[in-house]
Amino acid sequence: MFAAWLKERRKPLPSLVELKREIDSFMEDYDTKVEADKQRAKEMVGIPDDDGWTTVTRVGKKRGIRQEDVNTAEAGPLAKKKNSEKELADFYRFQKSDGKTKQLSELRRKFEEDKEKQALMKATRKFKPF
């Protein structure tokens, strides 16, 4: 046993070209095996096995964001949408009425400013409404 180990230990390392060729062939075999497994799993969806049981899988479902990605830019729009759904802008009735009155006063103020601009343009004879 020791002699076999010593013989294996003294054997030289393979060259980089041979090592790369061996790794590439292994990876190709692995990829084909994985593809075959996926294809077999797709074919078996909804087909009961020998005992009559049907395997339920999550094939084709969109998964959520992983926990590590929550703070990244990908999670930004989803997190903002989720937070905006939680908080209500006008929860109480008086808040709604205050919002309406503020909006109305803002529209009136803008209307008055526009009237002043029109009067100024008329005075300088640069007013051309059409």
Short mmCIF file of the C-alpha atoms (twelve columns), coordinates in Angstrom:
data_MODEL
# 
_entry.id   MODEL 
# 
loop_
_atom_site.group_PDB 
_atom_site.id 
_atom_site.type_symbol 
_atom_site.label_atom_id 
_atom_site.label_alt_id 
_atom_site.label_comp_id 
_atom_site.label_asym_id 
_atom_site.label_seq_id 
_atom_site.Cartn_x 
_atom_site.Cartn_y 
_atom_site.Cartn_z 
_atom_site.pdbx_PDB_model_num 
ATOM 1   C CA . MET A 1   0.000   0.000  0.000   1 
ATOM 2   C CA . PHE A 2   2.784   2.397  0.867   1 
ATOM 3   C CA . ALA A 3   4.590   1.544  -2.363  1 
ATOM 4   C CA . ALA A 4   1.503   2.367  -4.445  1 
ATOM 5   C CA . TRP A 5   1.099   5.685  -2.675  1 
ATOM 6   C CA . LEU A 6   4.818   6.482  -3.163  1 
ATOM 7   C CA . LYS A 7   4.600   5.616  -6.870  1 
ATOM 8   C CA . GLU A 8   1.541   7.903  -7.270  1 
ATOM 9   C CA . ARG A 9   3.278   10.685 -5.360  1 
ATOM 10  C CA . ARG A 10  6.411   10.611 -7.507  1 
ATOM 11  C CA . LYS A 11  4.463   10.677 -10.777 1 
ATOM 12  C CA . PRO A 12  4.947   14.091 -12.497 1 
ATOM 13  C CA . LEU A 13  2.064   16.560 -12.802 1 
ATOM 14  C CA . PRO A 14  0.275   16.671 -16.172 1 
ATOM 15  C CA . SER A 15  1.079   19.480 -18.569 1 
ATOM 16  C CA . LEU A 16  -1.251  22.467 -18.766 1 
ATOM 17  C CA . VAL A 17  -2.520  21.460 -22.208 1 
ATOM 18  C CA . GLU A 18  -3.439  17.954 -21.022 1 
ATOM 19  C CA . LEU A 19  -4.997  19.327 -17.854 1 
ATOM 20  C CA . LYS A 20  -7.088  21.841 -19.822 1 
ATOM 21  C CA . ARG A 21  -8.227  19.139 -22.252 1 
ATOM 22  C CA . GLU A 22  -9.230  16.863 -19.377 1 
ATOM 23  C CA . ILE A 23  -11.124 19.663 -17.603 1 
ATOM 24  C CA . ASP A 24  -12.932 20.692 -20.790 1 
ATOM 25  C CA . SER A 25  -14.029 17.122 -21.508 1 
ATOM 26  C CA . PHE A 26  -15.272 16.737 -17.920 1 
ATOM 27  C CA . MET A 27  -17.237 20.002 -18.101 1 
ATOM 28  C CA . GLU A 28  -18.821 19.024 -21.431 1 
ATOM 29  C CA . ASP A 29  -19.899 15.683 -19.975 1 
ATOM 30  C CA . TYR A 30  -21.286 17.419 -16.905 1 
ATOM 31  C CA . ASP A 31  -23.218 19.981 -18.980 1 
ATOM 32  C CA . THR A 32  -24.790 17.263 -21.124 1 
ATOM 33  C CA . LYS A 33  -25.751 15.315 -17.979 1 
ATOM 34  C CA . VAL A 34  -27.362 18.404 -16.431 1 
ATOM 35  C CA . GLU A 35  -29.277 19.160 -19.642 1 
ATOM 36  C CA . ALA A 36  -30.485 15.549 -19.815 1 
ATOM 37  C CA . ASP A 37  -31.651 15.731 -16.192 1 
ATOM 38  C CA . LYS A 38  -33.549 18.981 -16.875 1 
ATOM 39  C CA . GLN A 39  -35.148 17.507 -19.981 1 
ATOM 40  C CA . ARG A 40  -36.152 14.360 -18.094 1 
ATOM 41  C CA . ALA A 41  -37.636 16.458 -15.287 1 
ATOM 42  C CA . LYS A 42  -39.634 18.514 -17.823 1 
ATOM 43  C CA . GLU A 43  -40.987 15.369 -19.424 1 
ATOM 44  C CA . MET A 44  -41.964 13.879 -16.067 1 
ATOM 45  C CA . VAL A 45  -44.022 16.891 -14.952 1 
ATOM 46  C CA . GLY A 46  -47.577 15.768 -14.332 1 
ATOM 47  C CA . ILE A 47  -46.862 12.079 -14.984 1 
ATOM 48  C CA . PRO A 48  -47.463 9.812  -11.993 1 
ATOM 49  C CA . ASP A 49  -44.750 7.330  -10.990 1 
ATOM 50  C CA . ASP A 50  -45.171 3.578  -10.372 1 
ATOM 51  C CA . ASP A 51  -46.979 4.145  -7.085  1 
ATOM 52  C CA . GLY A 52  -49.355 6.714  -8.565  1 
ATOM 53  C CA . TRP A 53  -47.718 9.773  -6.993  1 
ATOM 54  C CA . THR A 54  -47.208 12.944 -9.023  1 
ATOM 55  C CA . THR A 55  -44.090 14.990 -8.377  1 
ATOM 56  C CA . VAL A 56  -44.818 18.691 -7.926  1 
ATOM 57  C CA . THR A 57  -42.030 21.045 -9.013  1 
ATOM 58  C CA . ARG A 58  -41.513 24.763 -9.417  1 
ATOM 59  C CA . VAL A 59  -40.523 24.595 -13.070 1 
ATOM 60  C CA . GLY A 60  -41.117 27.852 -14.899 1 
ATOM 61  C CA . LYS A 61  -42.050 29.939 -11.881 1 
ATOM 62  C CA . LYS A 62  -40.366 33.254 -11.347 1 
ATOM 63  C CA . ARG A 63  -38.504 33.315 -8.090  1 
ATOM 64  C CA . GLY A 64  -38.220 36.354 -5.836  1 
ATOM 65  C CA . ILE A 65  -35.138 38.382 -5.078  1 
ATOM 66  C CA . ARG A 66  -32.482 36.713 -2.974  1 
ATOM 67  C CA . GLN A 67  -31.834 38.183 0.458   1 
ATOM 68  C CA . GLU A 68  -28.347 39.372 -0.558  1 
ATOM 69  C CA . ASP A 69  -29.794 41.442 -3.431  1 
ATOM 70  C CA . VAL A 70  -32.260 43.398 -1.304  1 
ATOM 71  C CA . ASN A 71  -29.924 46.372 -0.907  1 
ATOM 72  C CA . THR A 72  -28.892 46.471 -4.571  1 
ATOM 73  C CA . ALA A 73  -30.359 48.605 -7.302  1 
ATOM 74  C CA . GLU A 74  -32.374 45.665 -8.660  1 
ATOM 75  C CA . ALA A 75  -34.508 45.611 -5.541  1 
ATOM 76  C CA . GLY A 76  -35.081 49.390 -5.541  1 
ATOM 77  C CA . PRO A 77  -38.285 49.643 -7.599  1 
ATOM 78  C CA . LEU A 78  -39.820 46.612 -5.920  1 
ATOM 79  C CA . ALA A 79  -39.021 47.890 -2.440  1 
ATOM 80  C CA . LYS A 80  -40.368 51.366 -3.238  1 
ATOM 81  C CA . LYS A 81  -43.590 49.935 -4.624  1 
ATOM 82  C CA . LYS A 82  -44.030 47.716 -1.593  1 
ATOM 83  C CA . ASN A 83  -43.462 50.605 0.847   1 
ATOM 84  C CA . SER A 84  -45.813 52.924 -1.051  1 
ATOM 85  C CA . GLU A 85  -48.572 50.333 -0.825  1 
ATOM 86  C CA . LYS A 86  -48.141 50.126 2.940   1 
ATOM 87  C CA . GLU A 87  -48.435 53.812 3.757   1 
ATOM 88  C CA . LEU A 88  -51.593 55.733 2.976   1 
ATOM 89  C CA . ALA A 89  -51.246 59.352 1.890   1 
ATOM 90  C CA . ASP A 90  -54.613 60.553 3.206   1 
ATOM 91  C CA . PHE A 91  -55.831 58.213 5.887   1 
ATOM 92  C CA . TYR A 92  -58.191 60.557 7.717   1 
ATOM 93  C CA . ARG A 93  -61.076 62.434 6.133   1 
ATOM 94  C CA . PHE A 94  -59.807 65.875 7.212   1 
ATOM 95  C CA . GLN A 95  -56.510 65.137 5.429   1 
ATOM 96  C CA . LYS A 96  -58.377 64.565 2.191   1 
ATOM 97  C CA . SER A 97  -60.338 67.798 2.520   1 
ATOM 98  C CA . ASP A 98  -57.176 69.757 3.447   1 
ATOM 99  C CA . GLY A 99  -55.444 68.328 0.387   1 
ATOM 100 C CA . LYS A 100 -58.310 69.402 -1.866  1 
ATOM 101 C CA . THR A 101 -58.350 72.940 -0.467  1 
ATOM 102 C CA . LYS A 102 -54.564 73.244 -0.851  1 
ATOM 103 C CA . GLN A 103 -54.757 72.041 -4.436  1 
ATOM 104 C CA . LEU A 104 -57.570 74.475 -5.200  1 
ATOM 105 C CA . SER A 105 -55.700 77.419 -3.675  1 
ATOM 106 C CA . GLU A 106 -52.592 76.468 -5.687  1 
ATOM 107 C CA . LEU A 107 -54.638 76.424 -8.908  1 
ATOM 108 C CA . ARG A 108 -56.119 79.849 -8.085  1 
ATOM 109 C CA . ARG A 109 -52.647 81.282 -7.383  1 
ATOM 110 C CA . LYS A 110 -51.318 79.960 -10.704 1 
ATOM 111 C CA . PHE A 111 -54.358 81.361 -12.517 1 
ATOM 112 C CA . GLU A 112 -53.729 84.809 -11.047 1 
ATOM 113 C CA . GLU A 113 -50.058 84.646 -12.059 1 
ATOM 114 C CA . ASP A 114 -51.043 83.710 -15.618 1 
ATOM 115 C CA . LYS A 115 -53.528 86.607 -15.740 1 
ATOM 116 C CA . GLU A 116 -50.754 89.008 -14.697 1 
ATOM 117 C CA . LYS A 117 -48.443 87.618 -17.398 1 
ATOM 118 C CA . GLN A 118 -51.134 88.057 -20.031 1 
ATOM 119 C CA . ALA A 119 -51.790 91.622 -18.922 1 
ATOM 120 C CA . LEU A 120 -48.062 92.386 -19.114 1 
ATOM 121 C CA . MET A 121 -47.835 90.904 -22.613 1 
ATOM 122 C CA . LYS A 122 -50.873 92.894 -23.750 1 
ATOM 123 C CA . ALA A 123 -49.285 96.055 -22.417 1 
ATOM 124 C CA . THR A 124 -46.111 95.434 -24.399 1 
ATOM 125 C CA . ARG A 125 -48.138 94.412 -27.501 1 
ATOM 126 C CA . LYS A 126 -46.459 91.032 -27.753 1 
ATOM 127 C CA . PHE A 127 -49.602 89.112 -26.879 1 
ATOM 128 C CA . LYS A 128 -50.615 86.772 -29.718 1 
ATOM 129 C CA . PRO A 129 -53.116 84.214 -28.453 1 
ATOM 130 C CA . PHE A 130 -53.594 82.592 -31.903 1 
# 
